[in-house]
JSON list of C-alpha atoms and ligand atoms in Angstrom, two decimals:
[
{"chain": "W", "resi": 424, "resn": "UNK", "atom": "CA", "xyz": [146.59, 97.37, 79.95]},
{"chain": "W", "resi": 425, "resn": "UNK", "atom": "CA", "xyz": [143.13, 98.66, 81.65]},
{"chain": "W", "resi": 426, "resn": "UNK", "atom": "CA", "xyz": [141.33, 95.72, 82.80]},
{"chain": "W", "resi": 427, "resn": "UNK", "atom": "CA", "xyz": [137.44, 95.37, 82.47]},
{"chain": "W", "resi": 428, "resn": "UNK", "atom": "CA", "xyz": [136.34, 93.83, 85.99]},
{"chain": "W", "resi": 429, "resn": "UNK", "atom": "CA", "xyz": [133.13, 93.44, 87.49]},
{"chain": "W", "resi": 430, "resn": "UNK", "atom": "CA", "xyz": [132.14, 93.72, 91.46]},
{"chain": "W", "resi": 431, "resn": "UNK", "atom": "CA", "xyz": [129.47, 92.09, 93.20]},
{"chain": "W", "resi": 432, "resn": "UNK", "atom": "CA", "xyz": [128.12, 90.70, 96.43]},
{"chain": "W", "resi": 433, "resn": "UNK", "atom": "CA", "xyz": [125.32, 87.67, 95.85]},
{"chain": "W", "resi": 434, "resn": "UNK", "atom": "CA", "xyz": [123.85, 85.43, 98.62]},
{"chain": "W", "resi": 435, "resn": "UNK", "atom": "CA", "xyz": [124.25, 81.58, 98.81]},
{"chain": "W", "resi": 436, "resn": "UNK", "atom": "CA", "xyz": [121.42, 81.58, 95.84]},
{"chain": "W", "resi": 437, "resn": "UNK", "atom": "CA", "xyz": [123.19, 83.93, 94.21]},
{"chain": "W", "resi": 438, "resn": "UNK", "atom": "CA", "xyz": [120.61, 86.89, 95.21]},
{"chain": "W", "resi": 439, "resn": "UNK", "atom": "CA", "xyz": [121.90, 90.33, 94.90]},
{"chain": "W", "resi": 440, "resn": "UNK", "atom": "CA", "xyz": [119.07, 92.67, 95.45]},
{"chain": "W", "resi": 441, "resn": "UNK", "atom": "CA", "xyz": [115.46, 93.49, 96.83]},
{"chain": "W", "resi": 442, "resn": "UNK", "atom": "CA", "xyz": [112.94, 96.60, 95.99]},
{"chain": "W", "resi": 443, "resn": "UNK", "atom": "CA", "xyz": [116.08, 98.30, 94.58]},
{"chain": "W", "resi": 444, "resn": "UNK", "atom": "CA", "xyz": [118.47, 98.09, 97.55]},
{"chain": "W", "resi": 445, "resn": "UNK", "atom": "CA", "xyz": [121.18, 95.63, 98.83]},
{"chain": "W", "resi": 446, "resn": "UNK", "atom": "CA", "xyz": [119.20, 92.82, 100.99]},
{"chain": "W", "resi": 447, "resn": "UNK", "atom": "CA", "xyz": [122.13, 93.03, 103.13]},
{"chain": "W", "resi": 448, "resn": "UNK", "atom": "CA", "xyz": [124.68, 95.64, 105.22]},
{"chain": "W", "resi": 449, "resn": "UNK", "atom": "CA", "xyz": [128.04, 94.75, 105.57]},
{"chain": "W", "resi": 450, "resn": "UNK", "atom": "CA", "xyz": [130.16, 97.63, 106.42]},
{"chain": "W", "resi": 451, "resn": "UNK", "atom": "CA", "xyz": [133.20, 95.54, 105.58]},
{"chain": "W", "resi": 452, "resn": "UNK", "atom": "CA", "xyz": [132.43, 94.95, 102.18]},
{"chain": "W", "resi": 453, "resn": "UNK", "atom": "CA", "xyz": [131.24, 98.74, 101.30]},
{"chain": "W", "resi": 454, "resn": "UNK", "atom": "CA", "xyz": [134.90, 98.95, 102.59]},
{"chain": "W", "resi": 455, "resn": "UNK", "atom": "CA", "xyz": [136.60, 96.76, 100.37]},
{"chain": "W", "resi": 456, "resn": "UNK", "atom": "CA", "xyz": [134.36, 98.03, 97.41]},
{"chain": "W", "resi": 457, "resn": "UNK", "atom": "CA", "xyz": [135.40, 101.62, 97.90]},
{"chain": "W", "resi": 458, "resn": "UNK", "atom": "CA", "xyz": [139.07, 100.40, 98.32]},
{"chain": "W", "resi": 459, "resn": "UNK", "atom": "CA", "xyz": [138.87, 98.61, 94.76]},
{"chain": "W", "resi": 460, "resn": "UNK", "atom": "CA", "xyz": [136.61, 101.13, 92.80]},
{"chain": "W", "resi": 461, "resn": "UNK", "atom": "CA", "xyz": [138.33, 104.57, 94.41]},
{"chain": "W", "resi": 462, "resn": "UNK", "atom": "CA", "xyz": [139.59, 106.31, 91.46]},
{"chain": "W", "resi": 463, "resn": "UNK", "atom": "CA", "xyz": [138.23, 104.15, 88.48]},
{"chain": "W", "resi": 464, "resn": "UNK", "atom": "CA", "xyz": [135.78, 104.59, 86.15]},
{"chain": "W", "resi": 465, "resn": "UNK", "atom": "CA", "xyz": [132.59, 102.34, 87.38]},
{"chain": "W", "resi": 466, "resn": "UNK", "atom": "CA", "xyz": [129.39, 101.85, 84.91]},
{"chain": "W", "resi": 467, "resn": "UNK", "atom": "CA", "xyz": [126.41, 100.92, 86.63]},
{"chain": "W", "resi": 468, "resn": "UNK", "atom": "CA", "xyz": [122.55, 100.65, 85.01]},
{"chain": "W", "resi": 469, "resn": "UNK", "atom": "CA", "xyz": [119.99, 103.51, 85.68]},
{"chain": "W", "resi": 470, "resn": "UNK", "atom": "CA", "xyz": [118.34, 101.18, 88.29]},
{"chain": "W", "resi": 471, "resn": "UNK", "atom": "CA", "xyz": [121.63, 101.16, 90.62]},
{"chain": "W", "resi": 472, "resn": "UNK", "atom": "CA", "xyz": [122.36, 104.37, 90.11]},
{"chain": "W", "resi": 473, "resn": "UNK", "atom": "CA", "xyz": [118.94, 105.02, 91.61]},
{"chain": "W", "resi": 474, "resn": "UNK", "atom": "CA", "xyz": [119.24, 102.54, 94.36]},
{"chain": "W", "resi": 475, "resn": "UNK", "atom": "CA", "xyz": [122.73, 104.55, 95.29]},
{"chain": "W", "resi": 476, "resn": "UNK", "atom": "CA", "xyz": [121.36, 107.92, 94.67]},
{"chain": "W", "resi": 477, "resn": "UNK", "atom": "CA", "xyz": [124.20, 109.56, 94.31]},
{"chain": "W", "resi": 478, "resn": "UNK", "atom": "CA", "xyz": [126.99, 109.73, 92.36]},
{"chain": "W", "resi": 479, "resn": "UNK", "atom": "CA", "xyz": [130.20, 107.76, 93.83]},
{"chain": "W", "resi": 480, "resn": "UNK", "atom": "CA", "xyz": [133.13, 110.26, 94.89]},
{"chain": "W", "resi": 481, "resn": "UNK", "atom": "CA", "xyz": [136.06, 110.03, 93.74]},
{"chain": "W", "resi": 482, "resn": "UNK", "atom": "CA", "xyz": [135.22, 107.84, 90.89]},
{"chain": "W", "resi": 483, "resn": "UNK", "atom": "CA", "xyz": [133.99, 108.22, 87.16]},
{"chain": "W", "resi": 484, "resn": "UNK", "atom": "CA", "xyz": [130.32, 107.50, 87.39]},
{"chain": "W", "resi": 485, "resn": "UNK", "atom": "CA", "xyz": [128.78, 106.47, 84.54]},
{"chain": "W", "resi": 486, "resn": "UNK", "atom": "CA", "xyz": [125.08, 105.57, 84.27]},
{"chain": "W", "resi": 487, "resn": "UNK", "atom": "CA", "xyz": [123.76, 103.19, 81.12]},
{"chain": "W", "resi": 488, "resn": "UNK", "atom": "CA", "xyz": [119.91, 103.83, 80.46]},
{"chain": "W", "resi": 489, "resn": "UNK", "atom": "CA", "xyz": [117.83, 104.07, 77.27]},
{"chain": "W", "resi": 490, "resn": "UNK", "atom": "CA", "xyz": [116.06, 107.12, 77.85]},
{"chain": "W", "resi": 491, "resn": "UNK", "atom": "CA", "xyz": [117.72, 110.08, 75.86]},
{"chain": "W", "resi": 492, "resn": "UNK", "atom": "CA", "xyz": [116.78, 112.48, 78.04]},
{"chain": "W", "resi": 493, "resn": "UNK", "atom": "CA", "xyz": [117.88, 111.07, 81.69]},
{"chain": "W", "resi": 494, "resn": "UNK", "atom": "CA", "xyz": [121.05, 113.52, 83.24]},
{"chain": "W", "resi": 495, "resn": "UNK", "atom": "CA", "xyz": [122.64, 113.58, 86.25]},
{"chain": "W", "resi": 496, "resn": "UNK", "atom": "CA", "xyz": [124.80, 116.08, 88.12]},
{"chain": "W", "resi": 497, "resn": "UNK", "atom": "CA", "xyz": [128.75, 114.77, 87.84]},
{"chain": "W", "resi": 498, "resn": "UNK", "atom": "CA", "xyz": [128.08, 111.48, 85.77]},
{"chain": "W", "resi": 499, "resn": "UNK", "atom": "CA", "xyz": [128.21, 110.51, 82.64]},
{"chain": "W", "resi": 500, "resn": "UNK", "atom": "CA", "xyz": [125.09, 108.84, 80.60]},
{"chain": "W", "resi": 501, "resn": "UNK", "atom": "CA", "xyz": [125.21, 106.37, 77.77]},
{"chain": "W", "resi": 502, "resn": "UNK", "atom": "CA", "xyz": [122.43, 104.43, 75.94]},
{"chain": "W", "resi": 503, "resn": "UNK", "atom": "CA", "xyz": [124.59, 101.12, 75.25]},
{"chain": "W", "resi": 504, "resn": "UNK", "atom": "CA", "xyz": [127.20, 98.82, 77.54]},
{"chain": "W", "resi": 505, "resn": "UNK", "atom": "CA", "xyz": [129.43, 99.28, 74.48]},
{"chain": "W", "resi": 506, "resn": "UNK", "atom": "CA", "xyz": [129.42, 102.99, 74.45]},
{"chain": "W", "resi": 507, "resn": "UNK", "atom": "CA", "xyz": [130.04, 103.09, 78.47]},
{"chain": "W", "resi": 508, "resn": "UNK", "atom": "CA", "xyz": [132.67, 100.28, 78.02]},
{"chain": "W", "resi": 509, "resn": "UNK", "atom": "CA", "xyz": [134.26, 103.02, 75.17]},
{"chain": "W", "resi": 510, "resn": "UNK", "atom": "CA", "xyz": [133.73, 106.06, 77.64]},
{"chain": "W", "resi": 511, "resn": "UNK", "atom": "CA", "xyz": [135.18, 104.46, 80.29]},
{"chain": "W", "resi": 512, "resn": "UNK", "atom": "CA", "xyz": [138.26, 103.50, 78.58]},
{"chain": "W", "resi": 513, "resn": "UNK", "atom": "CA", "xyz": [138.84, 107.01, 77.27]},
{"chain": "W", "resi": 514, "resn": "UNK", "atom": "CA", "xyz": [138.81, 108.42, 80.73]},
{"chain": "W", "resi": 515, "resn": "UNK", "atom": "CA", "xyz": [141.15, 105.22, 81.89]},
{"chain": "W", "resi": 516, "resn": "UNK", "atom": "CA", "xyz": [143.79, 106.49, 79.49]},
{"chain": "W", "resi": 517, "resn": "UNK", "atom": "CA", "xyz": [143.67, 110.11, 80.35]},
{"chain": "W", "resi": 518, "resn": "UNK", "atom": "CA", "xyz": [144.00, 109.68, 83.99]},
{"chain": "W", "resi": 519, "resn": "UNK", "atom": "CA", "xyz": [146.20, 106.65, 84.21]},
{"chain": "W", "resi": 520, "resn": "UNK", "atom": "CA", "xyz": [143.83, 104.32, 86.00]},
{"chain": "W", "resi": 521, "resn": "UNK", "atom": "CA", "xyz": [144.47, 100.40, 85.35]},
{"chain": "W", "resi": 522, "resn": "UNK", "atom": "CA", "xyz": [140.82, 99.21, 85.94]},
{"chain": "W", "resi": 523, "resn": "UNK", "atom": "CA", "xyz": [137.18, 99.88, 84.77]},
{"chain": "W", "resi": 524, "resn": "UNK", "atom": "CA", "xyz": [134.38, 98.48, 87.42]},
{"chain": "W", "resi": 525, "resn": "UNK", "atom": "CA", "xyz": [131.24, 97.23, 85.97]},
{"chain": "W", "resi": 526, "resn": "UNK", "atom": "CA", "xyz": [129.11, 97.41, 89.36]},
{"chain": "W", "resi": 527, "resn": "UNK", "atom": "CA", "xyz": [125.57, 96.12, 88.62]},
{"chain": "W", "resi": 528, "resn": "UNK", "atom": "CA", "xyz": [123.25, 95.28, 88.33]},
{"chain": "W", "resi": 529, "resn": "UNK", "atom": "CA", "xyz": [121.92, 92.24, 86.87]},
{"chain": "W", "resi": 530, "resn": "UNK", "atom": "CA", "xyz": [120.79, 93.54, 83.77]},
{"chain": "W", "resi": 531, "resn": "UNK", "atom": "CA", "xyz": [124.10, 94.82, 83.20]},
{"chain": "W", "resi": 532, "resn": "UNK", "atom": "CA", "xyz": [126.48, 92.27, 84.38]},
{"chain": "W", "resi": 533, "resn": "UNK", "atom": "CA", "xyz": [124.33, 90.11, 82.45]},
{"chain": "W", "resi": 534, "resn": "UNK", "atom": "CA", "xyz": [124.46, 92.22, 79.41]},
{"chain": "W", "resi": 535, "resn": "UNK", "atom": "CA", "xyz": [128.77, 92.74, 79.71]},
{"chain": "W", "resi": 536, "resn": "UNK", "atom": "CA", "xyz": [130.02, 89.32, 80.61]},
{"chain": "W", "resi": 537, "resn": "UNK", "atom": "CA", "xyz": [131.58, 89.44, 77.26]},
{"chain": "W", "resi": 538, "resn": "UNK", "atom": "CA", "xyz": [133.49, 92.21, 78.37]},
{"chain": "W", "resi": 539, "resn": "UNK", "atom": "CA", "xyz": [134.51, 91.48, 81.59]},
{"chain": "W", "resi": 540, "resn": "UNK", "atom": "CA", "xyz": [138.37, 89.75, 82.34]},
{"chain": "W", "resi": 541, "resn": "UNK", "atom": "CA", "xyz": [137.78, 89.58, 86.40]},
{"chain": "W", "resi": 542, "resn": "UNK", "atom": "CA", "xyz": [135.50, 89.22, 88.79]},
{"chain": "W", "resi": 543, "resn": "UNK", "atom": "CA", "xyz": [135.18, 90.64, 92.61]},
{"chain": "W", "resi": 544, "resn": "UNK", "atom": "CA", "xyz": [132.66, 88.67, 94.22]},
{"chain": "W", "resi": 545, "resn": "UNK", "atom": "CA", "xyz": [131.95, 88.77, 97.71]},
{"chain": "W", "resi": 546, "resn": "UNK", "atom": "CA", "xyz": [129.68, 85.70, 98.69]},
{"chain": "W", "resi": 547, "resn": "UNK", "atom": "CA", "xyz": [127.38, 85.76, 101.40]},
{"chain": "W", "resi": 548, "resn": "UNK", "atom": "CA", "xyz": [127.16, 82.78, 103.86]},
{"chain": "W", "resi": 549, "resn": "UNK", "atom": "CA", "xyz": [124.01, 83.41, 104.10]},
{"chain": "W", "resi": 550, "resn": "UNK", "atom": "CA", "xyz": [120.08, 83.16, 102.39]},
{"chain": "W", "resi": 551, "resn": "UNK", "atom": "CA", "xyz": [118.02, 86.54, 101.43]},
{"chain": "W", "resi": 552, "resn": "UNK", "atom": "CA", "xyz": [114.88, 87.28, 100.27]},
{"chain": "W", "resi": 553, "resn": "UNK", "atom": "CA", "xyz": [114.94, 88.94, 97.06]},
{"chain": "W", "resi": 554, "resn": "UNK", "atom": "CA", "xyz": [114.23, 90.17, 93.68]},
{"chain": "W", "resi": 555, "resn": "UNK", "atom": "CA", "xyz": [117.78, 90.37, 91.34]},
{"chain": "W", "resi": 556, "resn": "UNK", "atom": "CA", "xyz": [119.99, 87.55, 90.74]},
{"chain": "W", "resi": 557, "resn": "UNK", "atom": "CA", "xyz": [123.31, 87.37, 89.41]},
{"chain": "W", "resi": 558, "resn": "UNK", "atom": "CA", "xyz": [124.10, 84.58, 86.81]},
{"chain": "W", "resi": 559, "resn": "UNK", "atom": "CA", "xyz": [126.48, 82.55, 88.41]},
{"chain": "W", "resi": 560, "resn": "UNK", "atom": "CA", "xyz": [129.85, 82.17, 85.91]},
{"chain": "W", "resi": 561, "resn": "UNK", "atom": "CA", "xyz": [130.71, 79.46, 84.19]},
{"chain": "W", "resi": 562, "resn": "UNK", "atom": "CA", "xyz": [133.65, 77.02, 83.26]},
{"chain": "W", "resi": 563, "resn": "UNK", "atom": "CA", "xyz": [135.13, 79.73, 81.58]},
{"chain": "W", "resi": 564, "resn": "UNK", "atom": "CA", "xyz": [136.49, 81.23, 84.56]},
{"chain": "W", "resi": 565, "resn": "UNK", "atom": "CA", "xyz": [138.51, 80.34, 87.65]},
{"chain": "W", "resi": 566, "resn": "UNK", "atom": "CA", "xyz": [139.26, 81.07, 91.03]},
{"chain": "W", "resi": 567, "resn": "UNK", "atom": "CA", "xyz": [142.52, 82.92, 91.93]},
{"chain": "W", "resi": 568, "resn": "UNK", "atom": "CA", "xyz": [141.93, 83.99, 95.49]},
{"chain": "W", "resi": 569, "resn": "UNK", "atom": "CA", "xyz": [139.64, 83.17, 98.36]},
{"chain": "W", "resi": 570, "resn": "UNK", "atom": "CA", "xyz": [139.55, 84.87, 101.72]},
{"chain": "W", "resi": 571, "resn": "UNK", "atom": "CA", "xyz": [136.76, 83.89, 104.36]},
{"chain": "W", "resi": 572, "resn": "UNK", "atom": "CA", "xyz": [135.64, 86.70, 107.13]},
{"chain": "W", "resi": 573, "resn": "UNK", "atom": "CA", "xyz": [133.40, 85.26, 110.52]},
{"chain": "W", "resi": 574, "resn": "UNK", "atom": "CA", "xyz": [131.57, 88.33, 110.51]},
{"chain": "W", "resi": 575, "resn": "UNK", "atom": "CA", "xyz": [130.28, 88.04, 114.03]},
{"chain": "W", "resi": 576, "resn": "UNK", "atom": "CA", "xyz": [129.77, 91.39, 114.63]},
{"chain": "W", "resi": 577, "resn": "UNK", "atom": "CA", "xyz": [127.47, 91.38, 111.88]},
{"chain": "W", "resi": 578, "resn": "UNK", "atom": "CA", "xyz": [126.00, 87.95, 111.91]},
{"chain": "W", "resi": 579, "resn": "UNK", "atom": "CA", "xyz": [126.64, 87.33, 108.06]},
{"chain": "W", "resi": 580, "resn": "UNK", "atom": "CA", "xyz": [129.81, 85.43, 107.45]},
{"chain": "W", "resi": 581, "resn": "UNK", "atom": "CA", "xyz": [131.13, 86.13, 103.70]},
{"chain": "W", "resi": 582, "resn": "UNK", "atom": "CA", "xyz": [134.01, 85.58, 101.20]},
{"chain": "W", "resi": 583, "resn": "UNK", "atom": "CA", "xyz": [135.76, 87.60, 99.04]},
{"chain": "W", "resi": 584, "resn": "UNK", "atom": "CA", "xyz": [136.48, 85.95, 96.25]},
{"chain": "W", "resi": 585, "resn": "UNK", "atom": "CA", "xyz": [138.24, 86.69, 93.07]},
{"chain": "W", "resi": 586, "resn": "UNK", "atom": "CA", "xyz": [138.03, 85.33, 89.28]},
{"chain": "W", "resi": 587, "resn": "UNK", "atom": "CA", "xyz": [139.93, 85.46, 86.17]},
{"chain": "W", "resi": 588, "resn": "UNK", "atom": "CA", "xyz": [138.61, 84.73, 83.35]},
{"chain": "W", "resi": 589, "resn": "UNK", "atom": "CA", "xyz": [140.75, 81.60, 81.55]},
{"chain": "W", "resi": 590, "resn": "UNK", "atom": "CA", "xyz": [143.01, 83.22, 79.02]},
{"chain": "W", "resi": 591, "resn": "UNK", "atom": "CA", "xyz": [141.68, 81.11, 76.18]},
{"chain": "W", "resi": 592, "resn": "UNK", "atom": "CA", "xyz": [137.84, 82.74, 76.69]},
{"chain": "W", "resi": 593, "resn": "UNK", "atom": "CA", "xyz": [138.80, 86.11, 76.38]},
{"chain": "Z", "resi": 343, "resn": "NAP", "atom": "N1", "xyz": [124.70, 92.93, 95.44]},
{"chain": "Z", "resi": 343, "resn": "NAP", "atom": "C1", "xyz": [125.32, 93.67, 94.54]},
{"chain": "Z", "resi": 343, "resn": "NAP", "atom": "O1", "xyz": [126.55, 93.57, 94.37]},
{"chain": "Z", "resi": 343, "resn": "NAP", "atom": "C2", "xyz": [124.54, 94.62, 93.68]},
{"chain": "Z", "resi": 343, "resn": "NAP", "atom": "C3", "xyz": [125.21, 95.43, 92.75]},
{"chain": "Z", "resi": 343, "resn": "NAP", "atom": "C4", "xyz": [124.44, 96.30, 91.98]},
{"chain": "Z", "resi": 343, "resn": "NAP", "atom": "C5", "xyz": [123.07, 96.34, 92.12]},
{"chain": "Z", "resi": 343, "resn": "NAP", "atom": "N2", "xyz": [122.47, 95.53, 93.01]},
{"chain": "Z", "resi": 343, "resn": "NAP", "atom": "C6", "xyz": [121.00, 95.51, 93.15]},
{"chain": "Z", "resi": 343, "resn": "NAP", "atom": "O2", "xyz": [120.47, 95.14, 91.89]},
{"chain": "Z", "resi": 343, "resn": "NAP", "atom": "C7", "xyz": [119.20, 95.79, 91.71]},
{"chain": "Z", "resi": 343, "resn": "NAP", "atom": "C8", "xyz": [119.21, 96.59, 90.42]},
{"chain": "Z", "resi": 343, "resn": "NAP", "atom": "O3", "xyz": [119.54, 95.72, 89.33]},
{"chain": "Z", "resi": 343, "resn": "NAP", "atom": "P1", "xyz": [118.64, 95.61, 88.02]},
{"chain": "Z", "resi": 343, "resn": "NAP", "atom": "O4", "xyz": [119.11, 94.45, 87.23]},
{"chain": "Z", "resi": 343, "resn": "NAP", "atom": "O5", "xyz": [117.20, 95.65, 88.44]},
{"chain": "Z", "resi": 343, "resn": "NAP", "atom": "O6", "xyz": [118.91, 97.00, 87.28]},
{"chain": "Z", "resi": 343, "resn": "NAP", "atom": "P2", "xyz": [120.24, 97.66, 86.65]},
{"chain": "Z", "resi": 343, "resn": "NAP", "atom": "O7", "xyz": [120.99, 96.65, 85.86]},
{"chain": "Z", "resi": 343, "resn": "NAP", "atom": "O8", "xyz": [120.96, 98.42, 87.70]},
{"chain": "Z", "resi": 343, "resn": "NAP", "atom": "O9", "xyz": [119.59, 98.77, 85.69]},
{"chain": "Z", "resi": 343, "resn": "NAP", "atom": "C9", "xyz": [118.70, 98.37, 84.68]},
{"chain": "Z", "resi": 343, "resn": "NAP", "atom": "C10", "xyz": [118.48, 99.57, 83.78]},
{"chain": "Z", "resi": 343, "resn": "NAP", "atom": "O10", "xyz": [119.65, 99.80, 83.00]},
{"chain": "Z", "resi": 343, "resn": "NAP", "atom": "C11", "xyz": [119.29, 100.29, 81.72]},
{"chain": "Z", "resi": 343, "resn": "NAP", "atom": "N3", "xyz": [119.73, 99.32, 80.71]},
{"chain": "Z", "resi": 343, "resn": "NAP", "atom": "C12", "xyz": [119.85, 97.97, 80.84]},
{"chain": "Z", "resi": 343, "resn": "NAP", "atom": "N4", "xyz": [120.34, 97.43, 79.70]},
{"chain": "Z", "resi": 343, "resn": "NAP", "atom": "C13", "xyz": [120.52, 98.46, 78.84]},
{"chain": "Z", "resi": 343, "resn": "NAP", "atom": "C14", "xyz": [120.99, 98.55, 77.51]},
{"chain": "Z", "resi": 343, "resn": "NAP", "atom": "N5", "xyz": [121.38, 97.46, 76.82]},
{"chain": "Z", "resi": 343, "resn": "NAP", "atom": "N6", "xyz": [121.04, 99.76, 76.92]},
{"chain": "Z", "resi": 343, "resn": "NAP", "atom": "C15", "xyz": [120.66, 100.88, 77.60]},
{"chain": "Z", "resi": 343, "resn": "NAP", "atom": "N7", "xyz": [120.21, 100.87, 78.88]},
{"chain": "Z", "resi": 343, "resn": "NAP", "atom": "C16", "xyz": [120.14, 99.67, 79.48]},
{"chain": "Z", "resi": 343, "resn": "NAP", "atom": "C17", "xyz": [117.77, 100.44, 81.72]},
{"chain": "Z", "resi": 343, "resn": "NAP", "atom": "O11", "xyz": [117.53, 101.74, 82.22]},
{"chain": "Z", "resi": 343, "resn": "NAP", "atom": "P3", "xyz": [116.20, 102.58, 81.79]},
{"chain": "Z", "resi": 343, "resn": "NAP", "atom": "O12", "xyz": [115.06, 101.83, 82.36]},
{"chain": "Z", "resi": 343, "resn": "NAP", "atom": "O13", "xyz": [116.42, 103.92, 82.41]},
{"chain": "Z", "resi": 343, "resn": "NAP", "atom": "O14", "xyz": [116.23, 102.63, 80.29]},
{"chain": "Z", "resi": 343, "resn": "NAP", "atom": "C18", "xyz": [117.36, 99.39, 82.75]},
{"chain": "Z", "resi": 343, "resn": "NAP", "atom": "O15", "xyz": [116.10, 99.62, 83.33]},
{"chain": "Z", "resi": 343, "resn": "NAP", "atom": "C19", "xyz": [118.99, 96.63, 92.95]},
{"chain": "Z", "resi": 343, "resn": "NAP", "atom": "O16", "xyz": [118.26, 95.88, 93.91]},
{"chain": "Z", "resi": 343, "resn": "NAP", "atom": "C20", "xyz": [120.40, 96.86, 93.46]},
{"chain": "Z", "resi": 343, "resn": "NAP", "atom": "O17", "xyz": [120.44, 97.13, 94.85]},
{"chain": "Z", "resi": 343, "resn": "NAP", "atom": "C21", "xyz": [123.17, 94.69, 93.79]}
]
């Protein structure tokens, strides 16, 4: 079965971004993202697409915007989470992948919670300014894994954390 998951990093107030970029960098969690994502179709809206500015290798890129007329070298544009969610499941079952990645941003995980079985989330120990929130999840989901880094190097302790949503919900 291909799973629908989303992945996302959001600060103690559940901030995820500021003037279109990450508030934060921590090279540990661009790590674990690549790890998770490499080789899966991930959907993202036009916005972080833009904020990335390139398309992801070695993944399935797919953009979600309404403008007919937006293209990109090497991704794939749709005009509805639905059509993306349909895309990315076509291209799951032709190259054997077990997971589509719905990567941001707010509008988007906002607009495919409906969708979504499980949940990356790294949280950050730590309060940003910033512009883009994530909705934090409710009872319908629950915790299945926790794993706490110090971060010193960095300064900005975090946790990755991951969800499921209950089997009833979905
Ligand atoms: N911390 C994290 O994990 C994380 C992850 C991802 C992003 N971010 C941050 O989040 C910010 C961007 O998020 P955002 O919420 O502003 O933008 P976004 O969700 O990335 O993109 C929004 C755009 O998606 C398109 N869109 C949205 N709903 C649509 C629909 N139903 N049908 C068709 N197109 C639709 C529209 O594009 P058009 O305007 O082209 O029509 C809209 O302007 C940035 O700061 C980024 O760095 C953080």
């Amino acid at each position: 079965m291909i799973k629908v998951s989303l992945i996302v990093a959001y600060d103690s107030n559940y901030i995820i971004g500021k003037d279109g970029k990450l508030p934060w960098h921590i090279s540990n969690d661009l790590k674990y993202f690549k790890k998770l994502t490499n080789g899966n179709p991930i959907i993202m809206g036009r916005k972080t697409f833009e904020s990335i500015g390139k398309p992801l290798p070695n993944r399935y890129n797919i953009i979600i915007t309404r403008n007919q007329d937006y293209e990109k070298d090497n991704c794939m544009i749709y005009s509805s989470i639905n059509e993306a969610i349909d895309g990315a499941r076509n291209y799951a079952e032709s190259n054997n992948c077990k997971d589509i990645f719905i990567i941001g941003g707010s509008e988007i995980f906002m607009q495919s919670m409906n969708f979504i079985e499980k949940a990356y989330i790294t949280e950050v120990h730590k309060v940003f300014d910033g512009d883009t929130f994530f909705e934090p999840l409710n009872k319908d989901w629950q915790e299945i894994s926790r794993q706490y880094h110090d971060n010193e190097i960095e300064g900005i302790p975090y946790s990755f954390v991951v969800f499921e949503k209950i089997k009833s919900q979905l």
